[in-house]
Amino acid sequence: MAEAGVNISSSSTEIGIMSNTEPALQSVVSGIEFQASQVIERLEVAVDKAEVGGGGSAAGQSWKNSHAFLPLPSKPTDEITSLLEDMIVHEDSGSPGDSPEEEGELNPTVAPLPHLDAPAKLAVVTHSVAAFASGLERSHLQRLNTRITSDTTRWLSHLFRFFDCASFIHDDMLEGVVRLTRMMLHYKYPKYLEDGFDALTAHPPVIYSSVASPLGVVQHICRQLGLPMYCVRPVPCNTMFGSQQKIDVAALERLIDEDKASNRVPLIVLADAGTTIAGHVDNVLRLQELCKQHDIWLHLRGHSLAALAMVSVQNVPTRIADSFTLPLGVWLGIPALPIVTLYRLFDSNSIRQARSMSTVGVPRESTLPLVAGLTADHFTRRLSCLSLWAALQALGRDGVQTKVREAFESSEHIWKKICKYPCLRLLSQQPGGETGTFTVSELVSKPVSTAVLLEVVACTVVFQFVPESSEGDTDGRVPPYFDKLNSWLGQILQRDAPQVPIEICELETSGVVLRYCPLEMGGEKIPDTNDIEMFVLCLEQQLDILSATVQHKETFQRLVTTSPRLRLVDMPGWAGLGGVRYVPEGWEQLMTDQAKEELNRLNMQLVEQLRNTDAAFSLGEGTDGLVCVRFGMVTADTDVEELLGLVVSVGREVEESSRFLETMTEIVKKGIEAATLDLQKENEERLWQEGILRHVPVFGSLVNWWSPPSKESGIKGRSLNLTAGVVESTENIYRYHMQLQQGASSPPGTRSPPQPQVQTPVAPPAGGKHSRSSSHSSQQSQPQSTPSTTATITSPEVVLEPVLS
């Protein structure tokens, strides 16, 4: 099999011999391990207490107690540890500038801690040991670092079948590809170290990346190396055949020829063995041949590379790329593991053979990794590889292969379960290849070439709901409404079937999709058969609801359009049937600000009444800022016409109730005016009857003493009887201490009080319709037609007492 990219071969890094560890050092390491384990256990116990409410009122308050400057007095270790523990266990519930009222409303929530098994705990502990070892003597630390790095590199090269390679250990995901690109700059431009960017101006370098890859990757490379963005050449994906997520190799070859013809220097090709979302694998065999032909570096990244460690067949070399990026911490579910970049070294034999053909840059190949920063220099004092070295030994080859195999088997199982639904569009790579002839169990035991292995495994499952009745491009982007449906489906699955973690993502070529990637579960338990069965059952139920909603939506819109009182409301982001607004007749011609407020109030009352009937109704708001009635998801047996009829009937009742309240308001207003006029007239009459002298300050007392006024001659108060619609005098209220409805009979054996001396009828407003009659018997005969809100209004009477000037 042909080699990929630059002419390189085997070379190994120098391996030092670690000296014997002193007993004192062993005891110190054991003590660090014990203390770190105690801290982890303490955090786990604190989370358990916080979840049951045992954290107390001060839980999570460490986020609020921030100091702008370092306090002068020193703090004890226990206090610092408790402060750190409180901030880790509880999430920040607000900013330090929040008012006390706001702080009281925001209760601190418990943060989920990462799941740690035995290898993961060991990896976390070794970070403390690595920090302690950084204080060792420089020569001893260098030998220790060389031993650990060489062991890890050798283990990974055999595990991933990538022999005769070196490793670069780093924390940032993109740091490896940045330094590989820098190495290729030194390889292609011999004077780049001395001249810098001036060496690139005449012949600019070119970086090739797929349009399906994240743009931030190449942007980060250019920022770190000081390259302009025109050095990046986006390579289109396949459009005629195959996956639309894979690089079009023919288009890449044309771009390389064009760049060479225009005096540009092809540098590196960034290919995918599992694209970021959909998990597709580029045609690595053709890319390998093309890069070797043009002396271009080929770099692979993606979750499908984990399948290389799944195969148990030994001594089958990987000859498909010049370098790999391996996020082992993500695949194995172990936090804080570094990222590993495996890359091939230049061979001295190849260099000597190439000298006869070309002398440009050949003598410097052996030093390029050191110049690019891919190999550790003599000034580093970090054991960055120690946690990975310990974790690999804790898992062993069997443990690594088991974790990876379970992840790929889980993807295969879910794919087979959901591919039977015709309303789901599967957008990820199919397990077993296009024909589905391979299974994960067969790939583990049978010898398969690396290129075939990457093409028949599925690192992720990506699917999308598309109704069977939908028309248009079956491979293109779905309409915006379908994006809302898929977002709703993802949220329901996350809530009702959390045992299978689903992500809601967006593909530029397809829209909103749902993604399951077991290699990114962060150490959580891989779903077993029962979990997947429950997930599929929940998915099937929601698919029935989605299909029914799409089917009824057209009927819903047609019925709303033909209704005289309902208006269809545009609801962006709402996945249900849609929104309607109840509009009384004639209101659309008078849409003032006051009318809009009244319309909002009417529709809010309508939603309150409807929610007593069905919880599927909710209050929404359209793009015009007015509230409306939202219809949620429906099932296949839902009668949409009946639901809309219910909205119209309840809307009429609310409308009539609103008119009655307006009528009552007008009656009360007129009653107050009538009572005021009656009292004013009665007061004037009393003045003329009693004489003016009685009201003179000095003579009034003498006249009243000489001739006392009659007790019956005082001004009588007024009461407004809403039921009868009259204003009447109040002598009966104070004389008999009782109130009787007009027309009501007295109890047997009692004497009925006389009629009030003054009775002034109050007429309702013109054109108004009073829902209550003046007859009490009619009120008793039709109690069901009276809205419940009027009972509390008509029961009390408004009493106006006389006011003397």
mmCIF file of C-alpha atoms in Angstrom, residues 698-707:
data_model
loop_
_atom_site.group_PDB
_atom_site.id
_atom_site.type_symbol
_atom_site.label_atom_id
_atom_site.label_comp_id
_atom_site.label_asym_id
_atom_site.label_seq_id
_atom_site.Cartn_x
_atom_site.Cartn_y
_atom_site.Cartn_z
ATOM 1 C CA VAL A 698 -75.969 82.647 65.362
ATOM 2 C CA PHE A 699 -79.755 82.603 64.972
ATOM 3 C CA GLY A 700 -79.911 78.978 63.859
ATOM 4 C CA SER A 701 -79.266 77.606 67.356
ATOM 5 C CA LEU A 702 -81.869 79.928 68.912
ATOM 6 C CA VAL A 703 -84.504 79.042 66.306
ATOM 7 C CA ASN A 704 -83.804 75.302 66.611
ATOM 8 C CA TRP A 705 -84.110 75.597 70.424
ATOM 9 C CA TRP A 706 -87.339 77.557 70.209
ATOM 10 C CA SER A 707 -88.838 75.363 67.505
#
